[in-house]
XYZ file of C-alpha atoms in Angstrom:
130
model
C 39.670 32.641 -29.819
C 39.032 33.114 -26.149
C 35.292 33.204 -26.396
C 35.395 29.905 -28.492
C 37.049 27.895 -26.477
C 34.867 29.011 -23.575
C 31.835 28.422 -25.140
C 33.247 24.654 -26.581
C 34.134 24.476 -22.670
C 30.115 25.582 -21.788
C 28.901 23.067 -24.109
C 31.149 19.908 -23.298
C 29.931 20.885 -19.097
C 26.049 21.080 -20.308
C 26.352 18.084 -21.994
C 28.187 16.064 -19.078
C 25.885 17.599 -16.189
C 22.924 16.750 -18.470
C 24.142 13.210 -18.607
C 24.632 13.053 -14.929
C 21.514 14.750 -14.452
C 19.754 12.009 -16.325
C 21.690 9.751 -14.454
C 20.526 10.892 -10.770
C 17.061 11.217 -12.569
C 16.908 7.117 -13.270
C 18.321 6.276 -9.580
C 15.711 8.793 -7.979
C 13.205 6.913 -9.532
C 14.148 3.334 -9.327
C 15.475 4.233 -5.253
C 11.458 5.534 -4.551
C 9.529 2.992 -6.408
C 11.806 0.564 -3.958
C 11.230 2.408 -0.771
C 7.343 2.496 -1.814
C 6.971 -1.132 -2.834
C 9.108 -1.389 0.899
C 6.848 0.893 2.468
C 3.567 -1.560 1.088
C 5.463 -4.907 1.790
C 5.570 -3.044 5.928
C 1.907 -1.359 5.980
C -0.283 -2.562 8.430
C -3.506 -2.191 6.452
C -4.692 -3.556 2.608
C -5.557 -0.355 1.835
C -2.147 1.127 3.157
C -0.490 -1.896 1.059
C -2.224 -1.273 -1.913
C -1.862 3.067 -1.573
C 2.122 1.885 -1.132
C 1.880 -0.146 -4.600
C 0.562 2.619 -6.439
C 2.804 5.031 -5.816
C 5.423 2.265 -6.605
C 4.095 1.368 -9.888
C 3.607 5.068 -10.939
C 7.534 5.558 -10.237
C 7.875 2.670 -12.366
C 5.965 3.269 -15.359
C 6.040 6.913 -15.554
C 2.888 9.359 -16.418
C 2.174 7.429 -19.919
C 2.880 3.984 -18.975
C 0.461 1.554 -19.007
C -1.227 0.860 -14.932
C 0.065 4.467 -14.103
C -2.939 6.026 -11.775
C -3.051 9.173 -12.117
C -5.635 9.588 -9.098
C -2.444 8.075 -6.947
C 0.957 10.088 -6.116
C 3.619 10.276 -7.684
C 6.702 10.291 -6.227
C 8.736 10.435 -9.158
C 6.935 13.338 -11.080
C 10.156 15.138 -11.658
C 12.672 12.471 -11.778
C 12.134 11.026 -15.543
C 9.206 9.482 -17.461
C 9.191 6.461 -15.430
C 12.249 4.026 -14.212
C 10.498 1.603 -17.089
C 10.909 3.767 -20.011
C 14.365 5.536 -18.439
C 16.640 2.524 -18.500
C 18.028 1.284 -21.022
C 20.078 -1.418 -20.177
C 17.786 -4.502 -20.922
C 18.509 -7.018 -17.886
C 17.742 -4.084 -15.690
C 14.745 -3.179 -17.453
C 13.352 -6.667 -17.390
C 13.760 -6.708 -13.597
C 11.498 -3.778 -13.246
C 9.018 -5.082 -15.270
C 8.792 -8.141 -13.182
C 8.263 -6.060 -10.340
C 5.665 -3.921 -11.873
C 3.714 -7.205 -12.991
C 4.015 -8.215 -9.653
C 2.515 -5.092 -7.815
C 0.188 -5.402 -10.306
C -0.846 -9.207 -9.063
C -0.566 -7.644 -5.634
C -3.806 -4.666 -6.255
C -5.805 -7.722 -6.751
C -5.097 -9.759 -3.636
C -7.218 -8.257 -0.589
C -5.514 -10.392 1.855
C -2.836 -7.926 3.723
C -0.177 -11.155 4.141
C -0.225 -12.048 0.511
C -0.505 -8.257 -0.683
C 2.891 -7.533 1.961
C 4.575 -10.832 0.559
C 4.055 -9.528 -3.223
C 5.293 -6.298 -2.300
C 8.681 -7.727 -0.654
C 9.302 -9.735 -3.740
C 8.797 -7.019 -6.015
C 11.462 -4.872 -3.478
C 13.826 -7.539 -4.487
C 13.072 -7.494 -8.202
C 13.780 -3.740 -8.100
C 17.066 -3.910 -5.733
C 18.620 -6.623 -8.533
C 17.712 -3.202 -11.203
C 19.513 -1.081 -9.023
């Protein structure tokens, strides 16, 4: 009877610290694809700005997300499949994806002022996910 209830105890822990563990897992990766997409909006250099983005986006979408570069870091590698496909509440989720689309718009601009002013806006879009 002991061992039962022990092992109904074991399971019910697993199953909360795996919930929590997804948990931390989601807030890793929406914290660093914030402090990258900080880092960019801060960098002195396009190139810097648009290194900065990458990594952002890549913490966003995850490894099999669509504008995930695999040639860039990633700084969320072991925190989920990508803050993107990890949340599920839907407001949230829509917020990252505006500022995914908006890194995105920023690769493209080779001015460093308009790359750093897409990259604060998209800080902002992820803070309101957070």
């Amino acid at each position: 009877m002991k061992i039962s209830s022990l092992a109904t105890l074991t399971g019910t822990f697993l199953l909360i610290a795996g919930g929590a563990i997804a948990a931390v897992s989601l807030t890793a990766e929406i914290s660093n694809a914030r402090t990258h997409a900080n880092n960019a909006a801060n960098a002195p250099t396009i190139e810097a700005v648009h290194t900065h983005m990458h990594h952002a986006i890549n913490c966003l979408v995850g490894p099999k997300g669509e504008g995930f570069d695999a040639a860039q870091m990633n700084p969320c590698a072991n925190a989920g499949n990508g803050a993107i496909p990890d949340q599920t509440d839907a407001a949230k989720k829509a917020k990252l994806e505006d500022a995914k689309t908006i890194l995105m718009k920023g690769l493209t601009e080779n001015d460093v002022k308009a790359a750093q002013r897409s990259a604060a806006t998209a800080v902002t879009a992820i803070a309101a996910a957070m």
